[in-house]
Amino acid sequence: MIAALNTAASGMAAQQLNVDTVANNLANANTTGYKTRRTQFQDLLYQNLVQPGAAAGQQTTVPVGLQVGLGTRPAGNEIIFSQGTPTATGNPLDLTIQGLGFFQIRQPSGETAYTRDGTFQLDKNGNMVTAAGNPVEPAITIPASAQSVTIANDGTVSFTLPGQSATQVAGQIQLANFQNPAGLNGIGGNLYLPTDASGQPTVAAPGGTEGLGSIMQGYQESSNVSVVNEFINMIAAQRGYEANSKVVKAADEMYQQVNNISQ
């Protein structure tokens, strides 16, 4: 009965973290470029009362054994990098990646972070920056007098100046991709950092032979959170928590009965 209490308690703790993950997904349902997370679970160690395959006699073995599980634990909450829906904004500096890849952002520390959020602006020097003011890598600078800013599918940024018909190239946006994007470390601000699990980035031009996605100008990538699915996950987690709490109650009542035997 004590084992049942601890086992059910582990299930309650696991479902609590599951609800926390669902809550974060729902909170970011309208966050540009946000990618939903899915909680994964693993069973804990088993108490072997009878080892499977143990000798039952001189020439026979136990076919199935007798094992008692000790509960569950959260093993991770995987990031699901499915494509979000492009939403037209009309802003020429709003960009969406159609396919694989991340924008590269230079952090104040000099470290490069990665994001799917292509909501960019210009700072006082004409550099393309994020909402936090961190510049795109490689740097793209557009003059204050520039007109008709165009960003092609391959990331080439061009513009025209007043009184001139010829376009000028400000640079080319480069994308990065990882062997295992789910292994990236989310640091907030729609940014990720590479880890040993994600591997090192492969950097290339959009839409090239490296398999990176192409750029869509004037669009934002909505989050890939399905509100309906998250509500279903929340209900399932709530019912799982409720079921484990009933096991705790049942084990407590059984333990109470044992304590009352001598009375």
Coordinates of C-alpha atoms in Angstrom, one line a residue:
M1 CA 0.0 0.0 0.0
I2 CA 2.9 2.3 0.7
A3 CA 4.2 1.5 -2.8
A4 CA 0.8 2.4 -4.2
L5 CA 0.9 5.8 -2.5
N6 CA 4.3 6.7 -3.9
T7 CA 3.4 5.3 -7.3
A8 CA 0.2 7.3 -7.5
A9 CA 2.0 10.4 -6.2
S10 CA 4.5 10.1 -9.1
G11 CA 1.6 10.0 -11.5
M12 CA 0.1 13.1 -10.0
A13 CA 3.4 15.0 -10.2
A14 CA 3.9 13.9 -13.8
Q15 CA 0.4 15.0 -14.8
Q16 CA 0.9 18.3 -13.0
L17 CA 3.9 19.0 -15.2
N18 CA 1.9 17.9 -18.2
V19 CA -0.7 20.6 -17.4
D20 CA 2.0 23.2 -17.0
T21 CA 3.2 22.4 -20.5
V22 CA -0.3 22.6 -21.9
A23 CA -0.8 25.9 -20.1
N24 CA 2.4 27.3 -21.6
N25 CA 1.2 26.2 -25.1
L26 CA -2.1 27.9 -24.7
A27 CA -0.5 31.1 -23.3
N28 CA 1.6 31.3 -26.5
A29 CA -1.1 30.4 -28.9
N30 CA -0.8 33.9 -30.5
T31 CA 3.0 34.2 -30.1
T32 CA 4.7 34.6 -33.5
G33 CA 6.8 31.7 -34.4
Y34 CA 6.1 29.7 -31.2
K35 CA 6.4 26.0 -31.5
T36 CA 4.3 23.7 -29.3
R37 CA 5.8 21.3 -26.7
R38 CA 4.6 17.8 -26.0
T39 CA 5.3 16.1 -22.7
Q40 CA 6.8 12.6 -22.8
F41 CA 6.8 10.1 -19.9
Q42 CA 8.8 7.1 -18.9
D43 CA 8.0 4.4 -16.4
L44 CA 10.3 4.1 -13.3
L45 CA 12.2 1.1 -12.0
Y46 CA 10.4 -2.2 -11.3
Q47 CA 10.5 -4.3 -8.2
N48 CA 11.2 -7.9 -9.3
L49 CA 9.3 -10.3 -7.0
V50 CA 9.9 -13.0 -9.6
Q51 CA 12.5 -12.4 -12.3
P52 CA 11.2 -13.3 -15.8
G53 CA 13.1 -16.3 -17.1
A54 CA 14.1 -17.4 -13.6
A55 CA 14.3 -21.2 -13.1
A56 CA 11.0 -22.7 -12.0
G57 CA 12.4 -26.2 -11.9
Q58 CA 15.3 -28.2 -13.2
Q59 CA 14.2 -27.9 -16.9
T60 CA 11.6 -25.1 -16.8
T61 CA 11.7 -21.3 -16.5
V62 CA 9.2 -18.7 -15.3
P63 CA 7.5 -17.5 -18.5
V64 CA 6.4 -14.0 -17.4
G65 CA 7.7 -13.2 -14.0
L66 CA 6.2 -10.9 -11.3
Q67 CA 7.2 -7.3 -11.4
V68 CA 5.7 -4.3 -9.6
G69 CA 6.1 -0.9 -11.2
L70 CA 7.1 2.1 -9.1
G71 CA 5.4 4.8 -11.1
T72 CA 6.2 7.3 -13.9
R73 CA 8.3 10.4 -14.5
P74 CA 8.4 13.2 -17.1
A75 CA 11.2 12.4 -19.5
G76 CA 11.0 15.6 -21.6
N77 CA 8.8 18.0 -23.4
E78 CA 9.7 17.8 -27.1
I79 CA 9.4 20.9 -29.3
I80 CA 7.2 20.2 -32.3
F81 CA 8.7 22.2 -35.2
S82 CA 5.7 21.9 -37.6
Q83 CA 5.0 24.8 -39.9
G84 CA 2.8 27.6 -38.6
T85 CA 0.2 29.3 -40.7
P86 CA 1.6 32.4 -42.6
T87 CA -0.4 35.6 -41.8
A88 CA -0.3 38.6 -44.1
T89 CA 0.8 41.8 -42.4
G90 CA 1.7 44.1 -45.3
N91 CA 4.9 45.1 -43.4
P92 CA 7.9 44.5 -45.8
L93 CA 10.2 43.6 -42.9
D94 CA 7.9 40.8 -41.7
L95 CA 9.3 37.5 -42.9
T96 CA 8.2 33.9 -42.8
I97 CA 10.3 30.8 -43.5
Q98 CA 8.4 28.3 -45.6
G99 CA 10.1 25.1 -44.7
L100 CA 13.1 24.3 -42.6
G101 CA 15.4 26.8 -41.0
F102 CA 15.9 29.6 -38.4
F103 CA 16.8 33.2 -38.6
Q104 CA 20.2 34.0 -37.0
I105 CA 20.2 36.7 -34.3
R106 CA 23.3 38.3 -32.7
Q107 CA 23.0 38.5 -29.0
P108 CA 24.6 41.4 -26.9
S109 CA 27.0 38.8 -25.6
G110 CA 28.2 38.1 -29.1
E111 CA 26.5 34.7 -29.1
T112 CA 24.2 33.7 -32.0
A113 CA 20.7 32.7 -31.2
Y114 CA 18.1 31.3 -33.5
T115 CA 14.4 32.0 -34.1
R116 CA 11.4 31.4 -36.3
D117 CA 10.0 34.8 -35.5
G118 CA 10.7 37.0 -38.5
T119 CA 9.2 40.2 -37.2
F120 CA 12.0 42.6 -37.9
Q121 CA 12.4 46.4 -37.7
L122 CA 15.0 49.0 -38.4
D123 CA 17.1 50.6 -35.7
K124 CA 18.4 54.2 -35.9
N125 CA 21.3 53.1 -38.0
G126 CA 19.1 51.2 -40.5
N127 CA 20.1 47.7 -39.3
M128 CA 17.5 45.0 -39.4
V129 CA 16.8 44.0 -35.8
T130 CA 14.3 42.1 -33.6
A131 CA 11.8 43.7 -31.3
A132 CA 14.5 43.5 -28.6
G133 CA 16.9 45.4 -30.8
N134 CA 19.3 42.5 -31.6
P135 CA 20.6 42.5 -35.1
V136 CA 20.1 39.9 -37.8
E137 CA 23.2 37.9 -38.7
P138 CA 24.7 38.6 -41.2
A139 CA 24.0 42.3 -40.8
I140 CA 21.5 43.9 -43.2
T141 CA 21.6 47.7 -43.4
I142 CA 19.0 49.7 -45.3
P143 CA 19.4 53.5 -45.8
A144 CA 16.8 55.8 -44.4
S145 CA 16.0 57.1 -47.8
A146 CA 15.4 53.6 -49.3
Q147 CA 12.2 52.9 -51.1
S148 CA 10.5 49.7 -52.3
V149 CA 12.4 47.4 -50.0
T150 CA 12.2 43.9 -51.5
I151 CA 13.2 40.6 -49.9
A152 CA 13.3 37.8 -52.4
N153 CA 12.6 34.1 -51.7
D154 CA 16.4 33.4 -51.5
G155 CA 16.8 36.1 -48.8
T156 CA 18.3 38.8 -51.1
V157 CA 17.4 42.2 -49.7
S158 CA 17.2 45.0 -52.3
F159 CA 15.9 48.6 -52.4
T160 CA 15.8 51.7 -54.6
L161 CA 16.8 55.2 -53.8
P162 CA 14.8 58.4 -54.8
G163 CA 15.5 59.4 -58.3
Q164 CA 17.2 56.1 -59.2
S165 CA 15.6 53.3 -61.1
A166 CA 18.3 50.7 -60.5
T167 CA 18.0 48.5 -57.4
Q168 CA 20.7 48.1 -54.9
V169 CA 21.4 45.0 -52.8
A170 CA 21.7 45.5 -49.1
G171 CA 22.7 41.9 -48.4
Q172 CA 21.3 38.4 -48.2
I173 CA 19.6 36.8 -45.2
Q174 CA 21.1 33.4 -44.3
L175 CA 19.2 30.7 -42.5
A176 CA 20.5 28.0 -40.2
N177 CA 19.2 24.4 -39.6
F178 CA 20.0 21.7 -37.1
Q179 CA 20.2 17.9 -37.3
N180 CA 17.9 17.7 -34.2
P181 CA 16.0 21.0 -33.8
A182 CA 14.0 19.4 -30.9
G183 CA 17.3 19.5 -28.9
L184 CA 17.6 23.3 -29.0
N185 CA 17.5 25.2 -25.7
G186 CA 14.7 27.7 -25.5
I187 CA 15.8 30.9 -23.7
G188 CA 12.6 33.0 -24.1
G189 CA 12.1 35.9 -26.4
N190 CA 11.3 33.4 -29.2
L191 CA 15.0 32.4 -29.2
Y192 CA 16.9 29.1 -29.1
L193 CA 20.5 28.2 -28.5
P194 CA 22.3 25.1 -29.8
T195 CA 23.2 22.2 -27.6
D196 CA 25.1 19.0 -27.9
A197 CA 21.7 17.4 -28.6
S198 CA 20.8 19.7 -31.4
G199 CA 24.2 19.6 -33.1
Q200 CA 25.9 22.5 -34.8
P201 CA 24.0 24.7 -37.3
T202 CA 24.2 24.3 -41.0
V203 CA 24.1 27.8 -42.5
A204 CA 23.1 28.5 -46.1
A205 CA 20.9 30.7 -48.3
P206 CA 17.2 30.1 -48.3
G207 CA 15.7 27.9 -50.9
G208 CA 19.0 26.4 -52.0
T209 CA 20.2 22.9 -52.5
E210 CA 20.8 22.5 -48.8
G211 CA 17.1 22.0 -48.2
L212 CA 16.4 25.2 -46.2
G213 CA 13.0 26.9 -46.6
S214 CA 12.3 30.0 -48.7
I215 CA 11.5 33.5 -47.5
M216 CA 8.0 35.0 -47.7
Q217 CA 8.0 38.8 -47.4
G218 CA 5.1 40.6 -45.7
Y219 CA 4.0 37.6 -43.6
Q220 CA 4.3 36.4 -40.0
E221 CA 4.4 32.8 -39.0
S222 CA 1.7 32.1 -36.5
S223 CA 2.3 29.6 -33.7
N224 CA 1.6 26.0 -34.5
V225 CA -0.5 25.5 -31.3
S226 CA -3.8 23.8 -31.9
V227 CA -6.1 25.2 -29.2
V228 CA -8.5 22.3 -29.6
N229 CA -5.8 19.7 -29.2
E230 CA -4.4 21.5 -26.2
F231 CA -7.8 21.5 -24.5
I232 CA -8.1 17.7 -25.2
N233 CA -4.6 17.2 -23.7
M234 CA -5.6 19.3 -20.7
I235 CA -8.7 17.2 -20.1
A236 CA -6.7 14.0 -20.4
A237 CA -4.1 15.3 -18.0
Q238 CA -6.8 16.4 -15.5
R239 CA -8.4 13.0 -15.6
G240 CA -5.1 11.2 -15.2
Y241 CA -4.4 13.4 -12.2
E242 CA -7.9 12.7 -10.8
A243 CA -7.4 8.9 -11.3
N244 CA -4.1 8.9 -9.5
S245 CA -5.6 10.9 -6.6
K246 CA -8.2 8.3 -6.2
V247 CA -5.5 5.6 -6.0
V248 CA -3.9 7.7 -3.2
K249 CA -7.3 7.8 -1.4
A250 CA -7.9 4.1 -1.9
A251 CA -4.5 3.2 -0.6
D252 CA -4.9 5.4 2.4
E253 CA -8.2 3.8 3.2
M254 CA -6.7 0.3 2.9
Y255 CA -3.8 1.4 5.2
Q256 CA -6.3 2.8 7.7
Q257 CA -8.1 -0.6 7.7
V258 CA -4.8 -2.4 8.4
N259 CA -4.1 0.0 11.3
N260 CA -7.6 -0.7 12.8
I261 CA -7.2 -4.6 12.7
S262 CA -5.8 -4.7 16.3
Q263 CA -8.5 -2.4 17.7

